[in-house]
mmCIF file of N, CA and C in Angstrom:
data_model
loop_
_atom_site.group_PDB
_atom_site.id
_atom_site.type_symbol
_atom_site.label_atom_id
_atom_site.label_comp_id
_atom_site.label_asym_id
_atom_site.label_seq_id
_atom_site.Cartn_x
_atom_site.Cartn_y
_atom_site.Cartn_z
ATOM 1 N N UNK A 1 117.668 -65.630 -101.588
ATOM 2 C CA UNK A 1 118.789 -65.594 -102.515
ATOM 3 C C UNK A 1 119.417 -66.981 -102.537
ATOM 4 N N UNK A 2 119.696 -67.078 -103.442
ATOM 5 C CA UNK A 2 120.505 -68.370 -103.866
ATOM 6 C C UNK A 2 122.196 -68.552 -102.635
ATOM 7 N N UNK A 3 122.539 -69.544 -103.243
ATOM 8 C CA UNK A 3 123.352 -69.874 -102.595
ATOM 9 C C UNK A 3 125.068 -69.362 -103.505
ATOM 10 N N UNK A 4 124.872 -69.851 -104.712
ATOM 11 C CA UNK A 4 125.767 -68.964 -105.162
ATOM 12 C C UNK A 4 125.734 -67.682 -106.323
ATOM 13 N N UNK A 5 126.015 -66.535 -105.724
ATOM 14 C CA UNK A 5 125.681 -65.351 -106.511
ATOM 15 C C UNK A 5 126.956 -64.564 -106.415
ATOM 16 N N UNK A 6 127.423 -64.068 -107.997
ATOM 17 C CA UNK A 6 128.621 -64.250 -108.241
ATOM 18 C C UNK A 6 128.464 -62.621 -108.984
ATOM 19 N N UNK A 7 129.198 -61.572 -108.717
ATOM 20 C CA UNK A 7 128.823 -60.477 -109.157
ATOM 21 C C UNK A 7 130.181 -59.878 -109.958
ATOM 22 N N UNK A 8 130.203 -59.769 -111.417
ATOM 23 C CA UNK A 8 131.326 -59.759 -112.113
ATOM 24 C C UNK A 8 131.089 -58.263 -112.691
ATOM 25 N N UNK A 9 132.264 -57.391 -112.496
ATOM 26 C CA UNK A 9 132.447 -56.604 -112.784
ATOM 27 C C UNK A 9 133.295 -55.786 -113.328
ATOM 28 N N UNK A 10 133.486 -53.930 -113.715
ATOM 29 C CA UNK A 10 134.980 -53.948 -114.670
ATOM 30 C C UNK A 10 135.730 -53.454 -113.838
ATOM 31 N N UNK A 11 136.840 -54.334 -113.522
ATOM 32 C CA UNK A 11 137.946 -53.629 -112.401
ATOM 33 C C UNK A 11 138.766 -52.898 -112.527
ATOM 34 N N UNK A 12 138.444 -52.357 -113.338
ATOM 35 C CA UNK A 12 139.529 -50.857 -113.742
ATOM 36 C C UNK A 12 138.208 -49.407 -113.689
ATOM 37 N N UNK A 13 137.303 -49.787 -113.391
ATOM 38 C CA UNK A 13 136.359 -48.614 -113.973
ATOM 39 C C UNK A 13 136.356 -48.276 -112.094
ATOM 40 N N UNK A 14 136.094 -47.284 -112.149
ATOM 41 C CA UNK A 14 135.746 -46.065 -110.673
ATOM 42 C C UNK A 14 135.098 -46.311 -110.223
ATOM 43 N N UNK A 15 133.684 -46.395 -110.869
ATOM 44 C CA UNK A 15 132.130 -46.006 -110.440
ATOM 45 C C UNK A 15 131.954 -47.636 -110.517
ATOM 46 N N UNK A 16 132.383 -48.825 -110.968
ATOM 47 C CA UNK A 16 132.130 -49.897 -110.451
ATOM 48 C C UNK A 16 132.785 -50.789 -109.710
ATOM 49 N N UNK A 17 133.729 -49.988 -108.940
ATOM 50 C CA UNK A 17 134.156 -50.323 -107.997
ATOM 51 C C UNK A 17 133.859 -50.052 -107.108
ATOM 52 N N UNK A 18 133.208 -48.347 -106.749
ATOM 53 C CA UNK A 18 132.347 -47.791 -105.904
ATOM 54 C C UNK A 18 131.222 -48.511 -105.767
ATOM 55 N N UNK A 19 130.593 -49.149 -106.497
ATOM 56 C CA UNK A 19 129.720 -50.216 -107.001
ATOM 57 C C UNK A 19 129.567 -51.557 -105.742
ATOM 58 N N UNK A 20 131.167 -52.156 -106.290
ATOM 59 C CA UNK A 20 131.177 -53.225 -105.392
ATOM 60 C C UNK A 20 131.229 -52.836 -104.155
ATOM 61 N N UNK A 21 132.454 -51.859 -103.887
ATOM 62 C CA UNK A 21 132.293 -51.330 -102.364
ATOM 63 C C UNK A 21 130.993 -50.832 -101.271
ATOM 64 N N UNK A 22 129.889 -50.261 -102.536
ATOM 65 C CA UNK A 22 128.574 -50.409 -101.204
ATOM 66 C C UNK A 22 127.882 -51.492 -101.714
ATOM 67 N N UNK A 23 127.742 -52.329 -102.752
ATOM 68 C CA UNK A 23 127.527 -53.781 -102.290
ATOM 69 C C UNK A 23 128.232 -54.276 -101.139
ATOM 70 N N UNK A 24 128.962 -54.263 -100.884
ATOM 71 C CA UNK A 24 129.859 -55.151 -99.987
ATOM 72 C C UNK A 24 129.488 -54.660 -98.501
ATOM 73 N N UNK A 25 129.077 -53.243 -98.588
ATOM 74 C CA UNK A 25 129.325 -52.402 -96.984
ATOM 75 C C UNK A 25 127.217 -53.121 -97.099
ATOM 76 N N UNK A 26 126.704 -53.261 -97.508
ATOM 77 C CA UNK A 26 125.246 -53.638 -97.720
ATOM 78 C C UNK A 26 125.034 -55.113 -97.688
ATOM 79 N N UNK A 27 125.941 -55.509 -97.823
ATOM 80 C CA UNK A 27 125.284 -57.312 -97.971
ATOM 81 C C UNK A 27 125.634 -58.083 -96.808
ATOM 82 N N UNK A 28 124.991 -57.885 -95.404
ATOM 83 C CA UNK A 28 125.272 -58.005 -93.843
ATOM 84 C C UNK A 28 125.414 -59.650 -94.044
ATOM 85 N N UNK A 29 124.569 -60.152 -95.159
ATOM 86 C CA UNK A 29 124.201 -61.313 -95.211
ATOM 87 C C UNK A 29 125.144 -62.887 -95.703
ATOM 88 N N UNK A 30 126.215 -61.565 -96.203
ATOM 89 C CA UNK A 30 127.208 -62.444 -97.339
ATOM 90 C C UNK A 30 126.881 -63.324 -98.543
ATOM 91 N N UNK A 31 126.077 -62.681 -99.248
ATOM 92 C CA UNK A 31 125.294 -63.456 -100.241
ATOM 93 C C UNK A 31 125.926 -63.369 -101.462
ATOM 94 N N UNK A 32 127.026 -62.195 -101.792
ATOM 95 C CA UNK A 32 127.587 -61.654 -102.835
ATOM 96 C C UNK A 32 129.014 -61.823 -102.561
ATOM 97 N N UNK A 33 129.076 -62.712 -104.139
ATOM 98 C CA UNK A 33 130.770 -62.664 -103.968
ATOM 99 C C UNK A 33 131.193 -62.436 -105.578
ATOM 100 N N UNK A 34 132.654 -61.773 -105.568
ATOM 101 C CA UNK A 34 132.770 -60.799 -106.627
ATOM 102 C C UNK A 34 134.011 -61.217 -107.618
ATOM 103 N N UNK A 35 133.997 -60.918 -108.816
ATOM 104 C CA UNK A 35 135.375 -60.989 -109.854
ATOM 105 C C UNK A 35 135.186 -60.118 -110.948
ATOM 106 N N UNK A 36 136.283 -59.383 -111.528
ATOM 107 C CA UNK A 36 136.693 -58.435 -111.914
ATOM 108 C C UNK A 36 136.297 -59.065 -113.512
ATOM 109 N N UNK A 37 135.239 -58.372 -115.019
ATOM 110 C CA UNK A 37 135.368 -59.013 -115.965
ATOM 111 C C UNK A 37 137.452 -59.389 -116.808
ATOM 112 N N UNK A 38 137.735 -58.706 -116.098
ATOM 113 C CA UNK A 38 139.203 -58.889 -116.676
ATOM 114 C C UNK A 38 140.156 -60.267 -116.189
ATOM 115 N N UNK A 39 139.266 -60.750 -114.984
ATOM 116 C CA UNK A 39 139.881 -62.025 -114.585
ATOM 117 C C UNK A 39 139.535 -63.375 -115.098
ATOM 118 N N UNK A 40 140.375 -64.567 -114.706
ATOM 119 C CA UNK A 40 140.389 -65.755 -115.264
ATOM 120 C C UNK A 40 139.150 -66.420 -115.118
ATOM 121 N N UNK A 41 138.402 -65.725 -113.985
ATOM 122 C CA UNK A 41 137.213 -66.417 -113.251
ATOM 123 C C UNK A 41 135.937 -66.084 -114.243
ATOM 124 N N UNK A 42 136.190 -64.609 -114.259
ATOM 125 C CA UNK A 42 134.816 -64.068 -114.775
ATOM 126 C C UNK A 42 135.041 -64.916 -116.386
ATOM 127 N N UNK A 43 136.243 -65.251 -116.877
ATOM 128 C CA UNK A 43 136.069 -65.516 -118.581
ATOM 129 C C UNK A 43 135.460 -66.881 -118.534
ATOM 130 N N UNK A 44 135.796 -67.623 -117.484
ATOM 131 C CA UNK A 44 135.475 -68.909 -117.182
ATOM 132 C C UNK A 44 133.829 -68.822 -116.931
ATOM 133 N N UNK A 45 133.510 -67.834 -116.217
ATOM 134 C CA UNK A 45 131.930 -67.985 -115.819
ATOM 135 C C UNK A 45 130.915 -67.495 -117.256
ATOM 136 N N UNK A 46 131.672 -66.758 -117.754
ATOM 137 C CA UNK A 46 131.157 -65.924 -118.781
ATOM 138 C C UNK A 46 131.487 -67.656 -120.201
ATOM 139 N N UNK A 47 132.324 -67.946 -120.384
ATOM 140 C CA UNK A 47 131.967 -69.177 -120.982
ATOM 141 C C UNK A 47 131.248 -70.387 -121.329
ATOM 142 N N UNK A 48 131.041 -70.532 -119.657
ATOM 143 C CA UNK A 48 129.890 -71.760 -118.828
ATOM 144 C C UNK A 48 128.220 -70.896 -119.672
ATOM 145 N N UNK A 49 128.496 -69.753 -120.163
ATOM 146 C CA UNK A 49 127.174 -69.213 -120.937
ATOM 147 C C UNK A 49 127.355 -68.857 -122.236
ATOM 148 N N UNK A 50 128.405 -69.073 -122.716
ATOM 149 C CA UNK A 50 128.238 -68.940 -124.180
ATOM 150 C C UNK A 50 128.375 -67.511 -124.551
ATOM 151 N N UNK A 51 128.936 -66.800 -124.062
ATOM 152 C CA UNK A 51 129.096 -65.287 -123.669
ATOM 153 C C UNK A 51 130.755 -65.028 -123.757
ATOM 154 N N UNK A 52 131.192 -64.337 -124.674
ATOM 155 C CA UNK A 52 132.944 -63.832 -124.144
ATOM 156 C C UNK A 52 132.841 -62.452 -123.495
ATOM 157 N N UNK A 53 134.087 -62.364 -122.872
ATOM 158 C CA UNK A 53 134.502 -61.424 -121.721
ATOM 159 C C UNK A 53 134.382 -60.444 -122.233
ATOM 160 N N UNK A 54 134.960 -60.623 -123.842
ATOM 161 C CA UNK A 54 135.077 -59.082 -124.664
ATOM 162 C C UNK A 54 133.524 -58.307 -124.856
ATOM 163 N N UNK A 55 132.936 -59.558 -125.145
ATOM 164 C CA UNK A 55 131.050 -58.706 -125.328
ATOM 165 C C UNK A 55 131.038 -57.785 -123.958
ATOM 166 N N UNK A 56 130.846 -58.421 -122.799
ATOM 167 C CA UNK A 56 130.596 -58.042 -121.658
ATOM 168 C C UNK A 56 131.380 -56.782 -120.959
ATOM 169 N N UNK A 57 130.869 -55.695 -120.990
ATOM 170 C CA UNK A 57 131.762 -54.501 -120.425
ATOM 171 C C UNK A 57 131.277 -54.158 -119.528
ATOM 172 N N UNK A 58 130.365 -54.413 -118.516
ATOM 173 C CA UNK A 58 129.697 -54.002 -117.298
ATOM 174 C C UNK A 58 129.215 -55.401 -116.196
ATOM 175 N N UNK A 59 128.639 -54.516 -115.538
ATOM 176 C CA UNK A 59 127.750 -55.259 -114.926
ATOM 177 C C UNK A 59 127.076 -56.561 -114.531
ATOM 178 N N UNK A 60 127.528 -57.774 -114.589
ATOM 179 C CA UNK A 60 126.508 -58.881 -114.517
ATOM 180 C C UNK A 60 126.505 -59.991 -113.336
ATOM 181 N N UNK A 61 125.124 -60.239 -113.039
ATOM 182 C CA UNK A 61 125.278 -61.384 -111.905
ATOM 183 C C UNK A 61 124.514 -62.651 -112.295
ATOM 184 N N UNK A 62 125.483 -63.290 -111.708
ATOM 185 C CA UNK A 62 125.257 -64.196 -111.954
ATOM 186 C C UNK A 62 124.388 -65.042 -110.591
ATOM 187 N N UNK A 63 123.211 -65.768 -110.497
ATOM 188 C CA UNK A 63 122.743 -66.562 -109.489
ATOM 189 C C UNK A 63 122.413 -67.894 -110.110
ATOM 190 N N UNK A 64 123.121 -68.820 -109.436
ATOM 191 C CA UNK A 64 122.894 -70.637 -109.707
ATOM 192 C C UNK A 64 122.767 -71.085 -110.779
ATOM 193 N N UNK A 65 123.692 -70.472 -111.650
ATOM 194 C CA UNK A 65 123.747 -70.284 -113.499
ATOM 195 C C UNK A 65 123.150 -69.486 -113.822
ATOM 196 N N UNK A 66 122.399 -69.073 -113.578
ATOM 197 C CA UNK A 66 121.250 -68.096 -114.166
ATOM 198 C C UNK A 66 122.017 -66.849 -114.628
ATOM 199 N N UNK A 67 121.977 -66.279 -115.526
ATOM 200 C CA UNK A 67 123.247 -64.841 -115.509
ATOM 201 C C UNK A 67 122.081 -63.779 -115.842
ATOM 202 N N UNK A 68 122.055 -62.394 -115.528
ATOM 203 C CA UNK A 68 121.271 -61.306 -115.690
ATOM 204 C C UNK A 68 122.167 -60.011 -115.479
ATOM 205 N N UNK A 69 122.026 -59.545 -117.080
ATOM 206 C CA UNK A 69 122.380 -58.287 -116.676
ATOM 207 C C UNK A 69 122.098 -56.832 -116.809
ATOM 208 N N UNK A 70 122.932 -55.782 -116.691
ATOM 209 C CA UNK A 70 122.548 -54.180 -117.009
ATOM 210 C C UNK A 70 121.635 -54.155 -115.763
ATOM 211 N N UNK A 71 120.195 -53.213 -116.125
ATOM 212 C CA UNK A 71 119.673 -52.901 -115.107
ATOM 213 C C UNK A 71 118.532 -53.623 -114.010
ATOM 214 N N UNK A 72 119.043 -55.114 -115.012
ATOM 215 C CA UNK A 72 117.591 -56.198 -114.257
ATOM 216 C C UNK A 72 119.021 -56.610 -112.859
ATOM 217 N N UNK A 73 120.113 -56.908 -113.633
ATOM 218 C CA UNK A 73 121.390 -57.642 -112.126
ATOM 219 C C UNK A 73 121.452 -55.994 -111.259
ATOM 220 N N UNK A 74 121.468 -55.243 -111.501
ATOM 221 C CA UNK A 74 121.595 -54.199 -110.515
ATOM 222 C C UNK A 74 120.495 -54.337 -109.599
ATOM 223 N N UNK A 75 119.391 -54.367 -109.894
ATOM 224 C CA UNK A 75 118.284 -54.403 -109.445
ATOM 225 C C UNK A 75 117.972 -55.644 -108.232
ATOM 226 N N UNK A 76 117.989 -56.683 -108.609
ATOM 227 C CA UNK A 76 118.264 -57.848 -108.261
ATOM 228 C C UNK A 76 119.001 -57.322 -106.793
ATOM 229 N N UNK A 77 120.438 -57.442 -107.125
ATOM 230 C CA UNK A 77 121.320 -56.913 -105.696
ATOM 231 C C UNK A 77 120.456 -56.007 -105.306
ATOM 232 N N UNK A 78 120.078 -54.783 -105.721
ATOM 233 C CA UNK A 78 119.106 -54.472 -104.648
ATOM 234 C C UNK A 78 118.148 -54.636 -103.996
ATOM 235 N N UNK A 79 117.230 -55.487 -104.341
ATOM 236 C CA UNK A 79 116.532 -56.313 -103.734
ATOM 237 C C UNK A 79 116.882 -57.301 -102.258
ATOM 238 N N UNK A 80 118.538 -57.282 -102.436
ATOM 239 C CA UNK A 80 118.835 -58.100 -101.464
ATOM 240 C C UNK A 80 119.999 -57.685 -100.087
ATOM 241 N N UNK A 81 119.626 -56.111 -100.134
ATOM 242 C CA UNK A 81 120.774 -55.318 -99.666
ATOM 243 C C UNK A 81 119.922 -54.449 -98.386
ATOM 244 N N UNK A 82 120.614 -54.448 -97.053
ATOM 245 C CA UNK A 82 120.266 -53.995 -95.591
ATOM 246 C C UNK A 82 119.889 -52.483 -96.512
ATOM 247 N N UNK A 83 118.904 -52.211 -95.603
ATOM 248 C CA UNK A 83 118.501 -50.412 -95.434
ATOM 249 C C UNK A 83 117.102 -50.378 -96.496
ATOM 250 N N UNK A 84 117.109 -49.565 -97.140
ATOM 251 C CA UNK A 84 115.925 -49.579 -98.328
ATOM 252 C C UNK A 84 115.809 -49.157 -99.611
ATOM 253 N N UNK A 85 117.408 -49.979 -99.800
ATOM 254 C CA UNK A 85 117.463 -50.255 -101.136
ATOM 255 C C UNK A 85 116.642 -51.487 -101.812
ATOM 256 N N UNK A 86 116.051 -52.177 -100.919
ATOM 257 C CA UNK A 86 115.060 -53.035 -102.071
ATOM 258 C C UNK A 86 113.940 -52.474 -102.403
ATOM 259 N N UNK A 87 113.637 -51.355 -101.729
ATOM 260 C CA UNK A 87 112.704 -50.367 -102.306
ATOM 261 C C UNK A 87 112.405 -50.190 -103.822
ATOM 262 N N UNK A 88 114.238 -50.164 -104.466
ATOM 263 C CA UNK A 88 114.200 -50.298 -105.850
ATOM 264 C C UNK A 88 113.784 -51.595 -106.970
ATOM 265 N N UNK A 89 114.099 -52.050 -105.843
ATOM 266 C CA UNK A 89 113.118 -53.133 -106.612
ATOM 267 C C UNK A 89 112.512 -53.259 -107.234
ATOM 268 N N UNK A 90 111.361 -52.586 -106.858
ATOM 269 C CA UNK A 90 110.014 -52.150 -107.412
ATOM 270 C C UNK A 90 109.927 -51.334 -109.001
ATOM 271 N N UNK A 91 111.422 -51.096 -109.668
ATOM 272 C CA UNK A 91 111.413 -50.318 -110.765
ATOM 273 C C UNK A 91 111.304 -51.367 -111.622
ATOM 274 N N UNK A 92 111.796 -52.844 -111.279
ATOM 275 C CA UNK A 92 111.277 -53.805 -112.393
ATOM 276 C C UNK A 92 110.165 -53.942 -113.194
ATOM 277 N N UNK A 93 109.288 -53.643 -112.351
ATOM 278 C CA UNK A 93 107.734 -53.010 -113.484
ATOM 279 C C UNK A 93 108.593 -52.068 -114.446
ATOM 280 N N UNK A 94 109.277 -51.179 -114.743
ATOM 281 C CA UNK A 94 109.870 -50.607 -115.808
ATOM 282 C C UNK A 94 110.278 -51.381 -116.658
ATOM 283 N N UNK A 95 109.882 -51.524 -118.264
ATOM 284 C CA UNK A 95 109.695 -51.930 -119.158
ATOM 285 C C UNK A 95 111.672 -51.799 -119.520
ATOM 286 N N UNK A 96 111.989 -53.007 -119.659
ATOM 287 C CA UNK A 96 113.314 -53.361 -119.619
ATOM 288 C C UNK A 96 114.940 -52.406 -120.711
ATOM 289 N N UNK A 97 113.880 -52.527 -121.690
ATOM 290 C CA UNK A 97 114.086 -51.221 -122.875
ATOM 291 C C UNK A 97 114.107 -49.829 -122.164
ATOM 292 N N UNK A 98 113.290 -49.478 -121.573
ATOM 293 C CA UNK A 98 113.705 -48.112 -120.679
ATOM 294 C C UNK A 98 115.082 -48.163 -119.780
ATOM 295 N N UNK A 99 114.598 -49.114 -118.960
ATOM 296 C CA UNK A 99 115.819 -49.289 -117.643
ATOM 297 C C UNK A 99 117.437 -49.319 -118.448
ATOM 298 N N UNK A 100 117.455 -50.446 -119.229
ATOM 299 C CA UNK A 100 118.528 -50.753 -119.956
ATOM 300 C C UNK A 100 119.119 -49.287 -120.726
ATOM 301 N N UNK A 101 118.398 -48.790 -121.569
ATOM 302 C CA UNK A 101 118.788 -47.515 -122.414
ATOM 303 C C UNK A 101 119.522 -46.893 -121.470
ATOM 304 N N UNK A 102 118.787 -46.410 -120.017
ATOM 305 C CA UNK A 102 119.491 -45.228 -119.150
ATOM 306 C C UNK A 102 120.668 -45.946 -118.339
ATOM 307 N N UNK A 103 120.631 -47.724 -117.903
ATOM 308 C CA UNK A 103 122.221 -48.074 -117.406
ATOM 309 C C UNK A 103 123.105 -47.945 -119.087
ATOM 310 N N UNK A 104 122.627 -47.639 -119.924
ATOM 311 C CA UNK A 104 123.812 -47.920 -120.545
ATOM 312 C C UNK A 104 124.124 -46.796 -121.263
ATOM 313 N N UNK A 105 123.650 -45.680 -121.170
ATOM 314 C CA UNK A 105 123.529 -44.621 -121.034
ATOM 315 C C UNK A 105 124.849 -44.350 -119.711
ATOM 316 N N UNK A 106 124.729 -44.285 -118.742
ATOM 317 C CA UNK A 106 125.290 -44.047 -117.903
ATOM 318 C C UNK A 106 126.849 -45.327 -117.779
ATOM 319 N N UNK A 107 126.585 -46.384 -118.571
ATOM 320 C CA UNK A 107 127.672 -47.253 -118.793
ATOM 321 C C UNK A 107 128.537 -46.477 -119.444
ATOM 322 N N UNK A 108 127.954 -46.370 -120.236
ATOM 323 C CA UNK A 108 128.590 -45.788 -121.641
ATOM 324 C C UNK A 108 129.800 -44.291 -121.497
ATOM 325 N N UNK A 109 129.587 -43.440 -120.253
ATOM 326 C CA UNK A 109 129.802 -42.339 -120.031
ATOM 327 C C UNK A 109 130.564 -42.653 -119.072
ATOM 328 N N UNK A 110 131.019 -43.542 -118.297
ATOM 329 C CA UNK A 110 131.638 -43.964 -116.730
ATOM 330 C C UNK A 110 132.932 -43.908 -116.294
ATOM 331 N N UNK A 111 133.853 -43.797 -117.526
ATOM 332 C CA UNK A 111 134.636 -43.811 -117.801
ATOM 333 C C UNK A 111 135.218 -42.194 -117.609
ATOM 334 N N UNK A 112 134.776 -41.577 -118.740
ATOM 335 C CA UNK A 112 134.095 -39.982 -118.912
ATOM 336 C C UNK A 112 134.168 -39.677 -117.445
ATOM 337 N N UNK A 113 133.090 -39.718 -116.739
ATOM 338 C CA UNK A 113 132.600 -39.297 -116.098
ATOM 339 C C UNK A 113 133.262 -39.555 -114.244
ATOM 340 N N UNK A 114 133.160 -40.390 -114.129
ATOM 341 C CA UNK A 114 134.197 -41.014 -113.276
ATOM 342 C C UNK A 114 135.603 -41.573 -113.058
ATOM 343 N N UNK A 115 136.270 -41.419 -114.357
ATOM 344 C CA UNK A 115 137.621 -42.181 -114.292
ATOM 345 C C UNK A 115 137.843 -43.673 -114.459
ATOM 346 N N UNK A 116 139.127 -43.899 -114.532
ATOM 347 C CA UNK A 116 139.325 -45.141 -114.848
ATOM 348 C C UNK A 116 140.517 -45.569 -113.834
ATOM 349 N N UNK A 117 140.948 -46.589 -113.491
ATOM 350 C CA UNK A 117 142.325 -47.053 -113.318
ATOM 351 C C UNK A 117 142.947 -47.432 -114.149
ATOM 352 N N UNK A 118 144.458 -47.815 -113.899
ATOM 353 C CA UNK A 118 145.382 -48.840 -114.880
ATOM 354 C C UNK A 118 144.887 -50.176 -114.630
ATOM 355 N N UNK A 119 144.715 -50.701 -113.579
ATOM 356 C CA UNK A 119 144.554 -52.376 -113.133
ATOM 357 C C UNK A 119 143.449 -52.309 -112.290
ATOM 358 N N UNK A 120 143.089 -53.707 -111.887
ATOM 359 C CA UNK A 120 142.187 -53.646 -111.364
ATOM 360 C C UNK A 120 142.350 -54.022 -109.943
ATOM 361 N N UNK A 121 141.303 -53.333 -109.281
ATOM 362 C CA UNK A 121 141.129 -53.571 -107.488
ATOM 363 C C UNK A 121 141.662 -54.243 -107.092
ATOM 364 N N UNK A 122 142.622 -54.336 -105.389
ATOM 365 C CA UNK A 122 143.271 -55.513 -105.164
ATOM 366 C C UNK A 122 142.538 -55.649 -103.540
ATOM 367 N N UNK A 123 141.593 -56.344 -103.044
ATOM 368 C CA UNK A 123 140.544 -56.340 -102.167
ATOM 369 C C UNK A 123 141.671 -56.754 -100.706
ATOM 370 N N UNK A 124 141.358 -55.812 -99.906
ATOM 371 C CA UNK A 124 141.994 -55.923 -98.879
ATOM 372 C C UNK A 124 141.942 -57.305 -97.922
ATOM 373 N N UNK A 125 143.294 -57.195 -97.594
ATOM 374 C CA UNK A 125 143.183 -59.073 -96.549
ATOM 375 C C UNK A 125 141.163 -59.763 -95.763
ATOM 376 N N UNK A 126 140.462 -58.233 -95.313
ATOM 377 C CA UNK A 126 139.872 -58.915 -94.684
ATOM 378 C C UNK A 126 138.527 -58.892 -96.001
ATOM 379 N N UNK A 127 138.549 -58.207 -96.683
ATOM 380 C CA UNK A 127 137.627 -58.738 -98.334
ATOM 381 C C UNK A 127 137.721 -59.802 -99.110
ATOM 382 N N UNK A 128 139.454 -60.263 -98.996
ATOM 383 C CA UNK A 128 139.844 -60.925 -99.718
ATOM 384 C C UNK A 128 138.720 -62.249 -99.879
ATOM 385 N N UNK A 129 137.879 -62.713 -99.039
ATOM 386 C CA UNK A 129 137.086 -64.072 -98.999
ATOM 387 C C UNK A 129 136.049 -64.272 -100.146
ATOM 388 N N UNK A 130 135.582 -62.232 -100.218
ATOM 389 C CA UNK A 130 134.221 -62.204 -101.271
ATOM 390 C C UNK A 130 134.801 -61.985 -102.680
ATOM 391 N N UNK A 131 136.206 -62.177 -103.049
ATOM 392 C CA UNK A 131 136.481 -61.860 -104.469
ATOM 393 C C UNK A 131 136.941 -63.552 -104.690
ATOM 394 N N UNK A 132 136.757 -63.777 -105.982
ATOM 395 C CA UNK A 132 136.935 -65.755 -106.640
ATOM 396 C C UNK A 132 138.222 -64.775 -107.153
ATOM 397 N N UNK A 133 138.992 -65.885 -106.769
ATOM 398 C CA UNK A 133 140.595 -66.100 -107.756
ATOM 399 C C UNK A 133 140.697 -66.038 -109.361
#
């Protein structure tokens, strides 16, 4: 893994916060560090690509500029996470059009389905290191 990998996400949504939280309890390695698409950081990173915040409603990581998202950046982190979740890995042979339809499928519903907050996550003193300002 790269050196900087930057995992931007929606900080008001449930299920991707649950998201970051077993990223975080999984990455022994500290390879992943995180910002909310609603923050100053993510509009800034999301710019550096020619991309606005508003397109972007999920999911995306970013590694050493490189940005990837939906179900190839999920994937990715798993590839790089303690236990045998890189097992999943291996779904990248799935033809991208499949994978994508069913995260966004399940994007699409998350809200629905899991809830929402008013604001977004406020990462406790000893997290505080893996979230960008």
């Amino acid at each position: 893994m790269h050196s900087r990998s930057v995992i931007l996400f929606d900080g008001v949504c449930n299920l991707c916060n649950s998201a970051v939280a077993f990223v975080i309890k999984r990455d022994k390695k500290n390879l992943f560090q995180f910002a909310p698409l609603q923050s100053a950081t993510a509009n800034s990173l999301l710019k550096n690509h020619d991309i606005s915040s508003g397109e972007m409603k999920s999911f995306i990581l970013i590694v050493d500029e490189k940005l990837y998202t939906e179900s190839t950046a999920a994937l990715i982190v798993c590839r790089y996470l303690n236990g045998l979740w890189p097992l999943l890995y291996g779904l990248i042979i799935v033809p991208h059009f499949i994978r994508d339809g069913i995260y966004r499928w399940v994007a699409g519903n998350r809200y629905k389905w899991f809830g929402k907050k008013d604001e977004c996550m406020i990462p406790t003193p000893e997290l505080q290191a893996k979230f960008l300002n």
